[in-house]
Every structure is written in C-alpha cells, then in structure tokens.
Amino acid sequence: MTAPASAFFSPVPSVLDLAPVVPVVVIEDVADAVPLARALVAGGLPAIEVTLRTPAALDSIRAITGAVPGAVVGAGTVLTPVQVSEAVAAGARFLVSPGWTETLLEAMRASGVPFLPGVSTTSEVVALLERGVREMKFFPAQAAGGTAYLRSLAGPLPQARFCPTGGIGAANAPEYLALPNVGCVGGTWMLPADAVAAGDWTRVEALAREAAGLGRRS
C-alpha cells in the first residue's frame, strides 16, 4: 500500500501556532495553485487552507505539496469521512471543518493529522473539550458573536483555543489576535479575486506579508 503524501512530512504540532493568519483559499484552476502558494509562503504565511469547494481542490493540494516545500497545506470545508481520506491521501497536513458530528470527528481523529472542528456555541466547545479536543475553528466568527463572544469564553473555558474564520479582514483581525484564546485567524483578504484572476502574485505576496505582521505579541 502506498503511504499518503502527508506521511513524508514531519507532523504539524499545532496549526494555531504556524502564523497569525491562515489564508482560506478557493482554487478554481489547478494552474493557480503553485504560484499562489509560493506567493503566500514568500509573504510569511506558510499554513494554507485549500477548501474542498471546487473540483480542483484535491489536485491543488497535491500540486502545492509536491512543488512548494515551505507550505503547510491543509484541507478546509471537510464534511465527510471520505473527504478526510481523500484530503490526507492528496497530501493535506491538517483538516478544517465548518462544524462537526461524531462520525466526522472520529474520522478526523483517525486521520493522523491535526484538525480543527468548527464550533459556534458554548455547548459545542464543551462537547469537544469532553472528547479531548482543545483546538477548534470558530465559525462563522462575526455572525456568531465575534470578539465579544470569544472573550466571554476565555474565563470559564481557558483550555479551548480557536482559529476564528468568517467575516474577518485586515481591519478587525488584530482585535481577534489580541484575545488570549485565539491562536490565529482565517481569512481571504490577502487573495483579492482580481489579483488571482490576473495572476498578480506580487500583490498577493505583499498582502500576505502585511497579514503575517498582524497580531505580533511581545
């Protein structure tokens, strides 16, 4: 049996500690995958979440894994155990889901790579903590209560750490990153649609560099 591509890389200790911002990438054309990833990595954003929303997603993960050694590429919008298996086989080094079920959680746990199950309520957070999961995606962040909600969780549930995603941009990302229970944020603002369409990877790199400088703590 051939080992999954991710088996040839060292494990990722925590997605939340790789960079302050995780680009959330929707790739329509596999040809864009490698130059896009190179621009993000050159700008200081090595963790790249390729969402499984397009037919090009898995091939894009394979392409980035094979051609951009500085990238830590993961799969987002993971919804089923089949997608877990396909993503890891393609080389995904972490998994992100917008929500979770027992079936999906067990599949992600069995995958052997780090994962961030999505939550938007206190009960979901407590349920995951009960199952030994302490790192989570908070989604949709702004719609679910934003920084005020996360700040209110820090007191009673300090062991939970989050990557908020959804409605986050350059303007409000620092507010999230200043919270003690936020390790990083996810967003798309460093990937303007017009820049990607034009192949303006210099602009993407510059925006990634700005994002990488957000939320630096002394």
mmCIF file of N, CA, C and O in Angstrom, residues 65-125:
data_model
loop_
_atom_site.group_PDB
_atom_site.id
_atom_site.type_symbol
_atom_site.label_atom_id
_atom_site.label_comp_id
_atom_site.label_asym_id
_atom_site.label_seq_id
_atom_site.Cartn_x
_atom_site.Cartn_y
_atom_site.Cartn_z
ATOM 1 N N THR A 65 1.731 20.482 -2.422
ATOM 2 C CA THR A 65 2.541 19.560 -1.621
ATOM 3 C C THR A 65 3.815 19.160 -2.361
ATOM 4 O O THR A 65 4.890 19.072 -1.773
ATOM 5 N N GLY A 66 3.704 18.950 -3.660
ATOM 6 C CA GLY A 66 4.850 18.488 -4.427
ATOM 7 C C GLY A 66 5.808 19.566 -4.857
ATOM 8 O O GLY A 66 6.976 19.272 -5.139
ATOM 9 N N ALA A 67 5.342 20.837 -4.905
ATOM 10 C CA ALA A 67 6.167 21.877 -5.510
ATOM 11 C C ALA A 67 6.520 23.046 -4.589
ATOM 12 O O ALA A 67 7.367 23.862 -4.948
ATOM 13 N N VAL A 68 5.893 23.141 -3.411
ATOM 14 C CA VAL A 68 6.146 24.282 -2.525
ATOM 15 C C VAL A 68 6.549 23.747 -1.152
ATOM 16 O O VAL A 68 5.707 23.587 -0.260
ATOM 17 N N PRO A 69 7.831 23.433 -0.965
ATOM 18 C CA PRO A 69 8.266 22.791 0.276
ATOM 19 C C PRO A 69 8.030 23.628 1.528
ATOM 20 O O PRO A 69 7.910 23.090 2.626
ATOM 21 N N GLY A 70 7.938 24.930 1.401
ATOM 22 C CA GLY A 70 7.703 25.759 2.577
ATOM 23 C C GLY A 70 6.266 25.843 3.006
ATOM 24 O O GLY A 70 5.956 26.406 4.061
ATOM 25 N N ALA A 71 5.362 25.280 2.218
ATOM 26 C CA ALA A 71 3.941 25.359 2.532
ATOM 27 C C ALA A 71 3.506 24.227 3.442
ATOM 28 O O ALA A 71 3.950 23.088 3.302
ATOM 29 N N VAL A 72 2.631 24.547 4.382
ATOM 30 C CA VAL A 72 1.938 23.541 5.185
ATOM 31 C C VAL A 72 0.488 23.602 4.731
ATOM 32 O O VAL A 72 -0.298 24.408 5.202
ATOM 33 N N VAL A 73 0.165 22.770 3.763
ATOM 34 C CA VAL A 73 -1.144 22.867 3.123
ATOM 35 C C VAL A 73 -2.142 21.943 3.793
ATOM 36 O O VAL A 73 -1.832 20.788 4.108
ATOM 37 N N GLY A 74 -3.324 22.486 4.043
ATOM 38 C CA GLY A 74 -4.384 21.695 4.657
ATOM 39 C C GLY A 74 -5.641 21.754 3.823
ATOM 40 O O GLY A 74 -5.719 22.489 2.824
ATOM 41 N N ALA A 75 -6.637 20.986 4.214
ATOM 42 C CA ALA A 75 -7.917 20.949 3.517
ATOM 43 C C ALA A 75 -8.996 21.552 4.397
ATOM 44 O O ALA A 75 -9.094 21.230 5.587
ATOM 45 N N GLY A 76 -9.779 22.452 3.814
ATOM 46 C CA GLY A 76 -10.885 23.055 4.540
ATOM 47 C C GLY A 76 -12.225 22.632 3.975
ATOM 48 O O GLY A 76 -12.299 21.970 2.933
ATOM 49 N N THR A 77 -13.292 23.035 4.656
ATOM 50 C CA THR A 77 -14.657 22.630 4.304
ATOM 51 C C THR A 77 -14.743 21.106 4.203
ATOM 52 O O THR A 77 -15.369 20.555 3.292
ATOM 53 N N VAL A 78 -14.108 20.424 5.136
ATOM 54 C CA VAL A 78 -14.165 18.962 5.197
ATOM 55 C C VAL A 78 -15.478 18.577 5.874
ATOM 56 O O VAL A 78 -15.734 18.971 7.013
ATOM 57 N N LEU A 79 -16.282 17.790 5.171
ATOM 58 C CA LEU A 79 -17.624 17.482 5.664
ATOM 59 C C LEU A 79 -17.884 16.000 5.893
ATOM 60 O O LEU A 79 -18.823 15.653 6.608
ATOM 61 N N THR A 80 -17.084 15.111 5.283
ATOM 62 C CA THR A 80 -17.371 13.681 5.360
ATOM 63 C C THR A 80 -16.095 12.881 5.609
ATOM 64 O O THR A 80 -14.990 13.344 5.302
ATOM 65 N N PRO A 81 -16.224 11.667 6.132
ATOM 66 C CA PRO A 81 -15.055 10.802 6.279
ATOM 67 C C PRO A 81 -14.346 10.526 4.954
ATOM 68 O O PRO A 81 -13.124 10.389 4.924
ATOM 69 N N VAL A 82 -15.104 10.425 3.872
ATOM 70 C CA VAL A 82 -14.485 10.213 2.559
ATOM 71 C C VAL A 82 -13.581 11.388 2.213
ATOM 72 O O VAL A 82 -12.451 11.207 1.723
ATOM 73 N N GLN A 83 -14.035 12.590 2.461
ATOM 74 C CA GLN A 83 -13.207 13.764 2.192
ATOM 75 C C GLN A 83 -11.965 13.781 3.076
ATOM 76 O O GLN A 83 -10.897 14.217 2.637
ATOM 77 N N VAL A 84 -12.095 13.329 4.309
ATOM 78 C CA VAL A 84 -10.926 13.217 5.189
ATOM 79 C C VAL A 84 -9.877 12.334 4.533
ATOM 80 O O VAL A 84 -8.697 12.711 4.421
ATOM 81 N N SER A 85 -10.279 11.151 4.091
ATOM 82 C CA SER A 85 -9.345 10.201 3.475
ATOM 83 C C SER A 85 -8.739 10.763 2.198
ATOM 84 O O SER A 85 -7.530 10.659 1.963
ATOM 85 N N GLU A 86 -9.569 11.366 1.357
ATOM 86 C CA GLU A 86 -9.086 11.914 0.094
ATOM 87 C C GLU A 86 -8.101 13.053 0.326
ATOM 88 O O GLU A 86 -7.072 13.156 -0.366
ATOM 89 N N ALA A 87 -8.392 13.912 1.288
ATOM 90 C CA ALA A 87 -7.526 15.060 1.554
ATOM 91 C C ALA A 87 -6.159 14.616 2.061
ATOM 92 O O ALA A 87 -5.119 15.117 1.623
ATOM 93 N N VAL A 88 -6.153 13.675 2.992
ATOM 94 C CA VAL A 88 -4.884 13.199 3.544
ATOM 95 C C VAL A 88 -4.082 12.469 2.468
ATOM 96 O O VAL A 88 -2.863 12.629 2.364
ATOM 97 N N ALA A 89 -4.752 11.685 1.641
ATOM 98 C CA ALA A 89 -4.067 10.994 0.548
ATOM 99 C C ALA A 89 -3.465 11.971 -0.446
ATOM 100 O O ALA A 89 -2.425 11.700 -1.068
ATOM 101 N N ALA A 90 -4.104 13.148 -0.599
ATOM 102 C CA ALA A 90 -3.599 14.164 -1.521
ATOM 103 C C ALA A 90 -2.432 14.943 -0.938
ATOM 104 O O ALA A 90 -1.754 15.676 -1.664
ATOM 105 N N GLY A 91 -2.194 14.790 0.368
ATOM 106 C CA GLY A 91 -1.072 15.481 0.988
ATOM 107 C C GLY A 91 -1.435 16.513 2.024
ATOM 108 O O GLY A 91 -0.559 17.224 2.535
ATOM 109 N N ALA A 92 -2.713 16.636 2.359
ATOM 110 C CA ALA A 92 -3.124 17.614 3.366
ATOM 111 C C ALA A 92 -2.482 17.300 4.710
ATOM 112 O O ALA A 92 -2.502 16.157 5.162
ATOM 113 N N ARG A 93 -1.921 18.324 5.337
ATOM 114 C CA ARG A 93 -1.238 18.136 6.619
ATOM 115 C C ARG A 93 -2.068 18.610 7.801
ATOM 116 O O ARG A 93 -1.658 18.488 8.947
ATOM 117 N N PHE A 94 -3.237 19.168 7.524
ATOM 118 C CA PHE A 94 -4.220 19.455 8.572
ATOM 119 C C PHE A 94 -5.585 19.531 7.920
ATOM 120 O O PHE A 94 -5.719 19.653 6.699
ATOM 121 N N LEU A 95 -6.624 19.430 8.756
ATOM 122 C CA LEU A 95 -8.003 19.399 8.280
ATOM 123 C C LEU A 95 -8.816 20.439 9.038
ATOM 124 O O LEU A 95 -8.613 20.633 10.244
ATOM 125 N N VAL A 96 -9.740 21.080 8.336
ATOM 126 C CA VAL A 96 -10.607 22.082 8.950
ATOM 127 C C VAL A 96 -12.035 21.826 8.503
ATOM 128 O O VAL A 96 -12.291 21.633 7.307
ATOM 129 N N SER A 97 -12.960 21.808 9.455
ATOM 130 C CA SER A 97 -14.367 21.616 9.114
ATOM 131 C C SER A 97 -15.182 22.791 9.642
ATOM 132 O O SER A 97 -14.829 23.390 10.656
ATOM 133 N N PRO A 98 -16.283 23.148 8.976
ATOM 134 C CA PRO A 98 -17.123 24.242 9.461
ATOM 135 C C PRO A 98 -17.951 23.870 10.680
ATOM 136 O O PRO A 98 -18.446 24.737 11.407
ATOM 137 N N GLY A 99 -18.123 22.571 10.892
ATOM 138 C CA GLY A 99 -18.856 22.054 12.046
ATOM 139 C C GLY A 99 -18.414 20.628 12.276
ATOM 140 O O GLY A 99 -17.440 20.175 11.663
ATOM 141 N N TRP A 100 -19.094 19.911 13.158
ATOM 142 C CA TRP A 100 -18.666 18.534 13.396
ATOM 143 C C TRP A 100 -19.832 17.660 13.828
ATOM 144 O O TRP A 100 -20.830 18.134 14.363
ATOM 145 N N THR A 101 -19.663 16.377 13.548
ATOM 146 C CA THR A 101 -20.535 15.329 14.054
ATOM 147 C C THR A 101 -19.625 14.270 14.672
ATOM 148 O O THR A 101 -18.403 14.303 14.486
ATOM 149 N N GLU A 102 -20.201 13.334 15.372
ATOM 150 C CA GLU A 102 -19.378 12.268 15.954
ATOM 151 C C GLU A 102 -18.643 11.489 14.864
ATOM 152 O O GLU A 102 -17.461 11.154 14.998
ATOM 153 N N THR A 103 -19.333 11.214 13.762
ATOM 154 C CA THR A 103 -18.724 10.448 12.674
ATOM 155 C C THR A 103 -17.557 11.199 12.056
ATOM 156 O O THR A 103 -16.473 10.633 11.833
ATOM 157 N N LEU A 104 -17.766 12.471 11.772
ATOM 158 C CA LEU A 104 -16.697 13.273 11.174
ATOM 159 C C LEU A 104 -15.542 13.445 12.142
ATOM 160 O O LEU A 104 -14.367 13.354 11.750
ATOM 161 N N LEU A 105 -15.848 13.679 13.404
ATOM 162 C CA LEU A 105 -14.797 13.871 14.394
ATOM 163 C C LEU A 105 -13.912 12.632 14.503
ATOM 164 O O LEU A 105 -12.679 12.729 14.547
ATOM 165 N N GLU A 106 -14.516 11.460 14.529
ATOM 166 C CA GLU A 106 -13.732 10.232 14.638
ATOM 167 C C GLU A 106 -12.874 10.013 13.402
ATOM 168 O O GLU A 106 -11.734 9.542 13.490
ATOM 169 N N ALA A 107 -13.399 10.352 12.237
ATOM 170 C CA ALA A 107 -12.612 10.215 11.010
ATOM 171 C C ALA A 107 -11.421 11.160 11.023
ATOM 172 O O ALA A 107 -10.303 10.776 10.634
ATOM 173 N N MET A 108 -11.624 12.378 11.475
ATOM 174 C CA MET A 108 -10.515 13.334 11.539
ATOM 175 C C MET A 108 -9.490 12.892 12.580
ATOM 176 O O MET A 108 -8.277 12.983 12.352
ATOM 177 N N ARG A 109 -9.970 12.389 13.705
ATOM 178 C CA ARG A 109 -9.048 11.922 14.742
ATOM 179 C C ARG A 109 -8.213 10.743 14.244
ATOM 180 O O ARG A 109 -7.030 10.631 14.536
ATOM 181 N N ALA A 110 -8.839 9.868 13.461
ATOM 182 C CA ALA A 110 -8.143 8.682 12.963
ATOM 183 C C ALA A 110 -7.205 8.991 11.798
ATOM 184 O O ALA A 110 -6.400 8.143 11.417
ATOM 185 N N SER A 111 -7.299 10.194 11.249
ATOM 186 C CA SER A 111 -6.513 10.534 10.063
ATOM 187 C C SER A 111 -5.022 10.653 10.336
ATOM 188 O O SER A 111 -4.208 10.529 9.421
ATOM 189 N N GLY A 112 -4.666 10.946 11.585
ATOM 190 C CA GLY A 112 -3.262 11.096 11.928
ATOM 191 C C GLY A 112 -2.705 12.487 11.712
ATOM 192 O O GLY A 112 -1.519 12.729 11.959
ATOM 193 N N VAL A 113 -3.544 13.439 11.247
ATOM 194 C CA VAL A 113 -3.087 14.815 11.072
ATOM 195 C C VAL A 113 -3.905 15.730 11.979
ATOM 196 O O VAL A 113 -5.028 15.388 12.374
ATOM 197 N N PRO A 114 -3.363 16.901 12.332
ATOM 198 C CA PRO A 114 -4.116 17.838 13.180
ATOM 199 C C PRO A 114 -5.412 18.271 12.501
ATOM 200 O O PRO A 114 -5.502 18.313 11.269
ATOM 201 N N PHE A 115 -6.406 18.607 13.301
ATOM 202 C CA PHE A 115 -7.688 19.022 12.745
ATOM 203 C C PHE A 115 -8.327 20.088 13.617
ATOM 204 O O PHE A 115 -8.081 20.158 14.830
ATOM 205 N N LEU A 116 -9.112 20.935 12.975
ATOM 206 C CA LEU A 116 -9.835 21.997 13.665
ATOM 207 C C LEU A 116 -11.320 21.841 13.358
ATOM 208 O O LEU A 116 -11.791 22.278 12.313
ATOM 209 N N PRO A 117 -12.082 21.196 14.235
ATOM 210 C CA PRO A 117 -13.529 21.100 14.019
ATOM 211 C C PRO A 117 -14.188 22.445 14.306
ATOM 212 O O PRO A 117 -13.773 23.173 15.212
ATOM 213 N N GLY A 118 -15.220 22.761 13.541
ATOM 214 C CA GLY A 118 -15.871 24.051 13.699
ATOM 215 C C GLY A 118 -16.893 24.074 14.811
ATOM 216 O O GLY A 118 -17.634 23.113 15.031
ATOM 217 N N VAL A 119 -16.930 25.209 15.529
ATOM 218 C CA VAL A 119 -17.913 25.425 16.588
ATOM 219 C C VAL A 119 -18.457 26.848 16.488
ATOM 220 O O VAL A 119 -17.798 27.740 15.962
ATOM 221 N N SER A 120 -19.656 27.045 17.024
ATOM 222 C CA SER A 120 -20.199 28.393 17.111
ATOM 223 C C SER A 120 -20.993 28.609 18.398
ATOM 224 O O SER A 120 -21.533 29.690 18.606
ATOM 225 N N THR A 121 -21.044 27.592 19.268
ATOM 226 C CA THR A 121 -21.764 27.719 20.537
ATOM 227 C C THR A 121 -20.927 27.165 21.683
ATOM 228 O O THR A 121 -20.043 26.330 21.484
ATOM 229 N N THR A 122 -21.266 27.618 22.885
ATOM 230 C CA THR A 122 -20.561 27.144 24.076
ATOM 231 C C THR A 122 -20.742 25.640 24.267
ATOM 232 O O THR A 122 -19.806 24.936 24.638
ATOM 233 N N SER A 123 -21.927 25.144 24.003
ATOM 234 C CA SER A 123 -22.176 23.709 24.173
ATOM 235 C C SER A 123 -21.296 22.872 23.259
ATOM 236 O O SER A 123 -20.804 21.804 23.650
ATOM 237 N N GLU A 124 -21.092 23.334 22.029
ATOM 238 C CA GLU A 124 -20.215 22.613 21.108
ATOM 239 C C GLU A 124 -18.777 22.603 21.620
ATOM 240 O O GLU A 124 -18.075 21.595 21.515
ATOM 241 N N VAL A 125 -18.342 23.731 22.164
ATOM 242 C CA VAL A 125 -16.988 23.808 22.720
ATOM 243 C C VAL A 125 -16.837 22.829 23.878
ATOM 244 O O VAL A 125 -15.868 22.071 23.951
#
